[in-house]
Amino acid sequence: GQSLEQPSEVTAVEGAIVQINCTYQTSGFYGLSWYQQHDGGAPTFLSYNALDGLEETGRFSSFLSRSDSYGYLLLQELQMKDSASYFCAVRDQGQAGTALIFGKGTTLSVSS
Amino acid sequence: DTAVSQTPKYLVTQMGNDKSIKCEQNLGHDTMYWYKQDSKKFLKIMFSYNNKELIINETVPNRFSPKSPDKAHLNLHINSLELGDSAVYFCASSLYRDKNYGYTFGSGTRLTVV
């Protein structure tokens, strides 16, 4: 089966940098994704890493190390609007079909 | 233009009732999903359809029955609602069934069973 571990909560102040870690166990690996969800909203896609290394998209970056079964989401120049839940996800494997399996989410609280 | 739309947004109903949630996507995606998010925000896959064909059916009570009349629509019917069914249900779609990225979620249906 698949499992993902990420911290349940992270707090930071505006302008800071925060890193949200994710470790995973999968029977097959097809990349690591990150999604953001604001309270009352829908999950929205942030980033995807299929290969080792860092992917940068504006203030957000995502890193993957396949040998360590580990990835992280890096948020820079934090803003209040970044307060949300962040989920790492991997594709299910071993089923007739596939779907994303999500971690339990990390609640990020940004204060002024 | 809403990419993935779900109706209704809120649904309050009594135990034992039968209800449906509708989902439509205008992205031209081939694969659609239903996820359940509980009060602890855990997102769990329920069903996946690819071109109207059921490809994933997780351990979900058979009171839940998805229906896909065409690849742009995936509806969820729930019979004999129970208190434990209270959750937010998200419909999602993706262009490719075998890719991790690019899931587009609907805004969710908050179901409350009383």
PDB file of C-alpha atoms in Angstrom:
ATOM      1  CA  GLY A   1       0.000   0.000   0.000  1.00  0.00           C
ATOM      2  CA  GLN A   2       0.907   3.647   0.073  1.00  0.00           C
ATOM      3  CA  SER A   3       1.449   5.977   2.990  1.00  0.00           C
ATOM      4  CA  LEU A   4       2.583   9.557   3.314  1.00  0.00           C
ATOM      5  CA  GLU A   5       3.765  11.381   6.402  1.00  0.00           C
ATOM      6  CA  GLN A   6       3.827  15.131   6.815  1.00  0.00           C
ATOM      7  CA  PRO A   7       3.694  17.392   9.876  1.00  0.00           C
ATOM      8  CA  SER A   8       0.227  18.300  11.022  1.00  0.00           C
ATOM      9  CA  GLU A   9       0.933  21.964  11.719  1.00  0.00           C
ATOM     10  CA  VAL A  10       3.521  24.606  10.931  1.00  0.00           C
ATOM     11  CA  THR A  11       3.512  28.243  12.050  1.00  0.00           C
ATOM     12  CA  ALA A  12       5.536  31.130  10.676  1.00  0.00           C
ATOM     13  CA  VAL A  13       5.515  34.900  10.350  1.00  0.00           C
ATOM     14  CA  GLU A  14       5.083  37.029   7.279  1.00  0.00           C
ATOM     15  CA  GLY A  15       8.205  37.279   5.176  1.00  0.00           C
ATOM     16  CA  ALA A  16       9.702  34.085   6.571  1.00  0.00           C
ATOM     17  CA  ILE A  17      10.594  30.854   4.788  1.00  0.00           C
ATOM     18  CA  VAL A  18       8.932  27.586   5.726  1.00  0.00           C
ATOM     19  CA  GLN A  19       9.586  24.023   4.638  1.00  0.00           C
ATOM     20  CA  ILE A  20       6.933  21.311   4.746  1.00  0.00           C
ATOM     21  CA  ASN A  21       8.374  17.815   4.600  1.00  0.00           C
ATOM     22  CA  CYS A  22       6.796  14.692   3.220  1.00  0.00           C
ATOM     23  CA  THR A  23       8.013  11.125   3.401  1.00  0.00           C
ATOM     24  CA  TYR A  24       6.292   8.413   1.466  1.00  0.00           C
ATOM     25  CA  GLN A  25       6.084   4.680   1.054  1.00  0.00           C
ATOM     26  CA  THR A  26       4.775   3.329  -2.215  1.00  0.00           C
ATOM     27  CA  SER A  27       4.926   0.047  -4.072  1.00  0.00           C
ATOM     28  CA  GLY A  28       5.737   1.977  -7.226  1.00  0.00           C
ATOM     29  CA  PHE A  29       6.697   5.611  -7.636  1.00  0.00           C
ATOM     30  CA  TYR A  30       5.336   8.013 -10.197  1.00  0.00           C
ATOM     31  CA  GLY A  31       6.254  11.366  -8.745  1.00  0.00           C
ATOM     32  CA  LEU A  32       5.241  13.569  -5.835  1.00  0.00           C
ATOM     33  CA  SER A  33       2.643  16.316  -6.068  1.00  0.00           C
ATOM     34  CA  TRP A  34       1.688  19.166  -3.778  1.00  0.00           C
ATOM     35  CA  TYR A  35      -1.735  20.730  -3.370  1.00  0.00           C
ATOM     36  CA  GLN A  36      -2.922  23.781  -1.439  1.00  0.00           C
ATOM     37  CA  GLN A  37      -6.325  24.080   0.177  1.00  0.00           C
ATOM     38  CA  HIS A  38      -7.702  27.166   1.881  1.00  0.00           C
ATOM     39  CA  ASP A  39     -10.409  26.752   4.504  1.00  0.00           C
ATOM     40  CA  GLY A  40     -13.712  26.126   2.788  1.00  0.00           C
ATOM     41  CA  GLY A  41     -12.047  25.856  -0.602  1.00  0.00           C
ATOM     42  CA  ALA A  42     -10.989  23.183  -3.037  1.00  0.00           C
ATOM     43  CA  PRO A  43      -7.525  21.646  -3.262  1.00  0.00           C
ATOM     44  CA  THR A  44      -5.497  23.322  -5.990  1.00  0.00           C
ATOM     45  CA  PHE A  45      -2.446  21.913  -7.721  1.00  0.00           C
ATOM     46  CA  LEU A  46       0.873  23.563  -6.796  1.00  0.00           C
ATOM     47  CA  SER A  47       3.722  21.444  -8.096  1.00  0.00           C
ATOM     48  CA  TYR A  48       4.914  18.064  -9.277  1.00  0.00           C
ATOM     49  CA  ASN A  49       8.307  16.353  -9.077  1.00  0.00           C
ATOM     50  CA  ALA A  50       9.012  13.213 -11.032  1.00  0.00           C
ATOM     51  CA  LEU A  51      12.797  13.433 -10.866  1.00  0.00           C
ATOM     52  CA  ASP A  52      15.221  14.309  -8.089  1.00  0.00           C
ATOM     53  CA  GLY A  53      15.941  17.940  -7.511  1.00  0.00           C
ATOM     54  CA  LEU A  54      14.296  21.265  -7.005  1.00  0.00           C
ATOM     55  CA  GLU A  55      11.423  22.694  -9.033  1.00  0.00           C
ATOM     56  CA  GLU A  56      10.776  26.400  -8.591  1.00  0.00           C
ATOM     57  CA  THR A  57       7.550  28.229  -9.294  1.00  0.00           C
ATOM     58  CA  GLY A  58       7.638  31.770  -8.035  1.00  0.00           C
ATOM     59  CA  ARG A  59       7.728  31.871  -4.246  1.00  0.00           C
ATOM     60  CA  PHE A  60       7.092  28.141  -4.033  1.00  0.00           C
ATOM     61  CA  SER A  61       9.625  25.399  -4.675  1.00  0.00           C
ATOM     62  CA  SER A  62       9.346  21.646  -4.360  1.00  0.00           C
ATOM     63  CA  PHE A  63      12.144  19.161  -3.869  1.00  0.00           C
ATOM     64  CA  LEU A  64      12.337  15.422  -4.335  1.00  0.00           C
ATOM     65  CA  SER A  65      14.848  12.761  -3.319  1.00  0.00           C
ATOM     66  CA  ARG A  66      13.700   9.402  -4.606  1.00  0.00           C
ATOM     67  CA  SER A  67      16.474   7.499  -2.837  1.00  0.00           C
ATOM     68  CA  ASP A  68      15.250   8.895   0.497  1.00  0.00           C
ATOM     69  CA  SER A  69      11.537   8.658  -0.385  1.00  0.00           C
ATOM     70  CA  TYR A  70      11.362  12.254   0.703  1.00  0.00           C
ATOM     71  CA  GLY A  71      10.244  15.566  -0.612  1.00  0.00           C
ATOM     72  CA  TYR A  72       9.463  19.009   0.643  1.00  0.00           C
ATOM     73  CA  LEU A  73       7.582  22.128  -0.279  1.00  0.00           C
ATOM     74  CA  LEU A  74       9.424  25.379   0.339  1.00  0.00           C
ATOM     75  CA  LEU A  75       7.444  28.580   0.687  1.00  0.00           C
ATOM     76  CA  GLN A  76       9.395  31.827   0.630  1.00  0.00           C
ATOM     77  CA  GLU A  77       8.439  35.403   1.459  1.00  0.00           C
ATOM     78  CA  LEU A  78       5.418  34.141   3.311  1.00  0.00           C
ATOM     79  CA  GLN A  79       2.228  36.136   3.051  1.00  0.00           C
ATOM     80  CA  MET A  80      -0.931  35.957   5.132  1.00  0.00           C
ATOM     81  CA  LYS A  81      -2.744  34.477   2.153  1.00  0.00           C
ATOM     82  CA  ASP A  82      -0.427  31.446   2.305  1.00  0.00           C
ATOM     83  CA  SER A  83      -2.267  30.323   5.455  1.00  0.00           C
ATOM     84  CA  ALA A  84      -3.823  27.092   4.229  1.00  0.00           C
ATOM     85  CA  SER A  85      -3.464  23.327   4.324  1.00  0.00           C
ATOM     86  CA  TYR A  86      -0.809  21.730   2.144  1.00  0.00           C
ATOM     87  CA  PHE A  87      -1.018  18.149   0.980  1.00  0.00           C
ATOM     88  CA  CYS A  88       1.593  15.944  -0.577  1.00  0.00           C
ATOM     89  CA  ALA A  89       0.291  13.199  -2.844  1.00  0.00           C
ATOM     90  CA  VAL A  90       1.485  10.179  -4.785  1.00  0.00           C
ATOM     91  CA  ARG A  91      -0.253   8.083  -7.362  1.00  0.00           C
ATOM     92  CA  ASP A  92      -1.794   4.872  -6.158  1.00  0.00           C
ATOM     93  CA  GLN A  93      -0.266   1.764  -7.614  1.00  0.00           C
ATOM     94  CA  GLY A  94      -1.572  -1.768  -7.631  1.00  0.00           C
ATOM     95  CA  GLN A  95      -5.075  -0.971  -8.652  1.00  0.00           C
ATOM     96  CA  ALA A  96      -6.641  -1.537 -12.034  1.00  0.00           C
ATOM     97  CA  GLY A  97      -6.677   2.188 -12.331  1.00  0.00           C
ATOM     98  CA  THR A  98      -4.866   4.994 -10.589  1.00  0.00           C
ATOM     99  CA  ALA A  99      -5.680   7.954  -8.432  1.00  0.00           C
ATOM    100  CA  LEU A 100      -3.815  10.306  -6.172  1.00  0.00           C
ATOM    101  CA  ILE A 101      -3.371   9.284  -2.572  1.00  0.00           C
ATOM    102  CA  PHE A 102      -2.984  12.265  -0.265  1.00  0.00           C
ATOM    103  CA  GLY A 103      -1.105  12.799   2.956  1.00  0.00           C
ATOM    104  CA  LYS A 104      -3.089  14.027   5.943  1.00  0.00           C
ATOM    105  CA  GLY A 105      -2.134  17.605   5.262  1.00  0.00           C
ATOM    106  CA  THR A 106      -0.092  20.283   6.998  1.00  0.00           C
ATOM    107  CA  THR A 107      -1.887  23.334   8.301  1.00  0.00           C
ATOM    108  CA  LEU A 108       0.265  26.420   7.794  1.00  0.00           C
ATOM    109  CA  SER A 109      -0.562  29.470   9.885  1.00  0.00           C
ATOM    110  CA  VAL A 110       1.114  32.720   8.901  1.00  0.00           C
ATOM    111  CA  SER A 111       0.979  35.568  11.383  1.00  0.00           C
ATOM    112  CA  SER A 112       1.937  39.211  11.052  1.00  0.00           C
TER     113      SER A 112
ATOM    114  CA  ASP B   1     -16.257  29.487 -16.836  1.00  0.00           C
ATOM    115  CA  THR B   2     -16.148  27.001 -14.001  1.00  0.00           C
ATOM    116  CA  ALA B   3     -13.826  24.113 -14.863  1.00  0.00           C
ATOM    117  CA  VAL B   4     -15.283  21.507 -12.478  1.00  0.00           C
ATOM    118  CA  SER B   5     -18.677  22.338 -11.053  1.00  0.00           C
ATOM    119  CA  GLN B   6     -20.532  20.477  -8.354  1.00  0.00           C
ATOM    120  CA  THR B   7     -24.066  20.872  -7.155  1.00  0.00           C
ATOM    121  CA  PRO B   8     -25.301  21.379  -4.573  1.00  0.00           C
ATOM    122  CA  LYS B   9     -22.662  23.199  -2.538  1.00  0.00           C
ATOM    123  CA  TYR B  10     -24.432  22.418   0.716  1.00  0.00           C
ATOM    124  CA  LEU B  11     -26.709  19.516   1.498  1.00  0.00           C
ATOM    125  CA  VAL B  12     -28.418  18.969   4.829  1.00  0.00           C
ATOM    126  CA  THR B  13     -30.565  15.887   5.094  1.00  0.00           C
ATOM    127  CA  GLN B  14     -31.939  13.390   7.544  1.00  0.00           C
ATOM    128  CA  MET B  15     -30.640   9.912   8.203  1.00  0.00           C
ATOM    129  CA  GLY B  16     -32.135   7.324   5.919  1.00  0.00           C
ATOM    130  CA  ASN B  17     -32.690   9.688   3.007  1.00  0.00           C
ATOM    131  CA  ASP B  18     -31.291   9.216  -0.490  1.00  0.00           C
ATOM    132  CA  LYS B  19     -29.406  12.090  -2.129  1.00  0.00           C
ATOM    133  CA  SER B  20     -27.384  12.826  -5.234  1.00  0.00           C
ATOM    134  CA  ILE B  21     -24.463  15.106  -5.963  1.00  0.00           C
ATOM    135  CA  LYS B  22     -23.771  16.166  -9.532  1.00  0.00           C
ATOM    136  CA  CYS B  23     -20.433  16.970 -11.105  1.00  0.00           C
ATOM    137  CA  GLU B  24     -19.557  18.329 -14.526  1.00  0.00           C
ATOM    138  CA  GLN B  25     -16.233  19.309 -16.052  1.00  0.00           C
ATOM    139  CA  ASN B  26     -15.674  21.385 -19.164  1.00  0.00           C
ATOM    140  CA  LEU B  27     -11.937  20.754 -19.429  1.00  0.00           C
ATOM    141  CA  GLY B  28     -12.134  17.852 -21.856  1.00  0.00           C
ATOM    142  CA  HIS B  29     -10.510  15.577 -19.278  1.00  0.00           C
ATOM    143  CA  ASP B  30     -10.850  11.814 -19.631  1.00  0.00           C
ATOM    144  CA  THR B  31     -10.768  10.843 -15.981  1.00  0.00           C
ATOM    145  CA  MET B  32     -12.995  11.929 -13.112  1.00  0.00           C
ATOM    146  CA  TYR B  33     -12.895  11.152  -9.414  1.00  0.00           C
ATOM    147  CA  TRP B  34     -14.842  11.385  -6.208  1.00  0.00           C
ATOM    148  CA  TYR B  35     -12.968  12.145  -2.998  1.00  0.00           C
ATOM    149  CA  LYS B  36     -14.312  12.339   0.543  1.00  0.00           C
ATOM    150  CA  GLN B  37     -12.760  14.808   2.989  1.00  0.00           C
ATOM    151  CA  ASP B  38     -13.536  14.185   6.639  1.00  0.00           C
ATOM    152  CA  SER B  39     -13.540  16.617   9.535  1.00  0.00           C
ATOM    153  CA  LYS B  40      -9.779  16.118   9.967  1.00  0.00           C
ATOM    154  CA  LYS B  41      -9.260  17.162   6.339  1.00  0.00           C
ATOM    155  CA  PHE B  42      -8.172  13.699   5.241  1.00  0.00           C
ATOM    156  CA  LEU B  43      -8.828  13.343   1.491  1.00  0.00           C
ATOM    157  CA  LYS B  44      -9.724   9.794   0.542  1.00  0.00           C
ATOM    158  CA  ILE B  45     -10.327   8.484  -2.956  1.00  0.00           C
ATOM    159  CA  MET B  46     -13.705   6.850  -3.424  1.00  0.00           C
ATOM    160  CA  PHE B  47     -14.144   6.265  -7.141  1.00  0.00           C
ATOM    161  CA  SER B  48     -12.424   6.935 -10.428  1.00  0.00           C
ATOM    162  CA  TYR B  49     -13.929   6.855 -13.909  1.00  0.00           C
ATOM    163  CA  ASN B  50     -12.075   6.935 -17.188  1.00  0.00           C
ATOM    164  CA  ASN B  51     -14.169   7.653 -20.264  1.00  0.00           C
ATOM    165  CA  LYS B  52     -17.326   6.567 -18.453  1.00  0.00           C
ATOM    166  CA  GLU B  53     -15.729   3.329 -17.247  1.00  0.00           C
ATOM    167  CA  LEU B  54     -15.274   2.642 -13.534  1.00  0.00           C
ATOM    168  CA  ILE B  55     -11.576   2.029 -12.882  1.00  0.00           C
ATOM    169  CA  ILE B  56     -11.290   2.460  -9.125  1.00  0.00           C
ATOM    170  CA  ASN B  57     -13.786   1.528  -6.494  1.00  0.00           C
ATOM    171  CA  GLU B  58     -12.221   1.834  -3.096  1.00  0.00           C
ATOM    172  CA  THR B  59     -13.672   0.275   0.011  1.00  0.00           C
ATOM    173  CA  VAL B  60     -16.816   2.319   0.017  1.00  0.00           C
ATOM    174  CA  PRO B  61     -20.219   1.080   1.238  1.00  0.00           C
ATOM    175  CA  ASN B  62     -22.401  -0.030  -1.626  1.00  0.00           C
ATOM    176  CA  ARG B  63     -24.873   2.650  -0.556  1.00  0.00           C
ATOM    177  CA  PHE B  64     -22.638   4.911  -2.650  1.00  0.00           C
ATOM    178  CA  SER B  65     -23.154   4.514  -6.367  1.00  0.00           C
ATOM    179  CA  PRO B  66     -21.367   6.642  -8.956  1.00  0.00           C
ATOM    180  CA  LYS B  67     -22.829   7.150 -12.401  1.00  0.00           C
ATOM    181  CA  SER B  68     -21.092   8.585 -15.442  1.00  0.00           C
ATOM    182  CA  PRO B  69     -23.476   9.289 -18.334  1.00  0.00           C
ATOM    183  CA  ASP B  70     -20.622  10.715 -20.387  1.00  0.00           C
ATOM    184  CA  LYS B  71     -16.998  11.603 -19.806  1.00  0.00           C
ATOM    185  CA  ALA B  72     -17.878  15.154 -18.745  1.00  0.00           C
ATOM    186  CA  HIS B  73     -20.200  14.098 -15.947  1.00  0.00           C
ATOM    187  CA  LEU B  74     -19.786  12.001 -12.829  1.00  0.00           C
ATOM    188  CA  ASN B  75     -22.621  11.925 -10.342  1.00  0.00           C
ATOM    189  CA  LEU B  76     -22.707  10.367  -6.898  1.00  0.00           C
ATOM    190  CA  HIS B  77     -25.847   8.850  -5.457  1.00  0.00           C
ATOM    191  CA  ILE B  78     -26.013   7.926  -1.805  1.00  0.00           C
ATOM    192  CA  ASN B  79     -28.744   5.689  -0.396  1.00  0.00           C
ATOM    193  CA  SER B  80     -29.853   5.387   3.215  1.00  0.00           C
ATOM    194  CA  LEU B  81     -27.672   8.200   4.468  1.00  0.00           C
ATOM    195  CA  GLU B  82     -25.935   7.720   7.818  1.00  0.00           C
ATOM    196  CA  LEU B  83     -24.464  10.199  10.282  1.00  0.00           C
ATOM    197  CA  GLY B  84     -20.957   9.032   9.344  1.00  0.00           C
ATOM    198  CA  ASP B  85     -21.505  10.119   5.756  1.00  0.00           C
ATOM    199  CA  SER B  86     -21.260  13.746   6.865  1.00  0.00           C
ATOM    200  CA  ALA B  87     -18.206  15.144   5.093  1.00  0.00           C
ATOM    201  CA  VAL B  88     -17.169  17.294   2.177  1.00  0.00           C
ATOM    202  CA  TYR B  89     -17.283  15.455  -1.130  1.00  0.00           C
ATOM    203  CA  PHE B  90     -15.022  16.656  -3.906  1.00  0.00           C
ATOM    204  CA  CYS B  91     -15.274  15.826  -7.547  1.00  0.00           C
ATOM    205  CA  ALA B  92     -12.044  16.123  -9.553  1.00  0.00           C
ATOM    206  CA  SER B  93     -10.848  15.517 -13.064  1.00  0.00           C
ATOM    207  CA  SER B  94      -7.521  14.966 -14.772  1.00  0.00           C
ATOM    208  CA  LEU B  95      -6.401  14.882 -18.371  1.00  0.00           C
ATOM    209  CA  TYR B  96      -4.438  11.694 -18.002  1.00  0.00           C
ATOM    210  CA  ARG B  97      -5.331   8.779 -15.765  1.00  0.00           C
ATOM    211  CA  ASP B  98      -1.712   7.855 -15.251  1.00  0.00           C
ATOM    212  CA  LYS B  99      -0.269  11.202 -14.231  1.00  0.00           C
ATOM    213  CA  ASN B 100       0.134  12.661 -10.767  1.00  0.00           C
ATOM    214  CA  TYR B 101      -0.357  16.213 -11.627  1.00  0.00           C
ATOM    215  CA  GLY B 102      -3.048  18.527 -12.857  1.00  0.00           C
ATOM    216  CA  TYR B 103      -6.019  17.314 -10.874  1.00  0.00           C
ATOM    217  CA  THR B 104      -8.695  19.988 -10.963  1.00  0.00           C
ATOM    218  CA  PHE B 105     -11.121  19.861  -8.068  1.00  0.00           C
ATOM    219  CA  GLY B 106     -14.652  21.134  -7.846  1.00  0.00           C
ATOM    220  CA  SER B 107     -15.585  23.449  -4.999  1.00  0.00           C
ATOM    221  CA  GLY B 108     -16.977  20.599  -2.926  1.00  0.00           C
ATOM    222  CA  THR B 109     -20.332  19.574  -1.515  1.00  0.00           C
ATOM    223  CA  ARG B 110     -20.666  19.821   2.241  1.00  0.00           C
ATOM    224  CA  LEU B 111     -23.018  17.027   3.259  1.00  0.00           C
ATOM    225  CA  THR B 112     -24.504  17.119   6.740  1.00  0.00           C
ATOM    226  CA  VAL B 113     -26.621  14.204   7.873  1.00  0.00           C
ATOM    227  CA  VAL B 114     -28.796  14.905  10.910  1.00  0.00           C
TER     228      VAL B 114
END
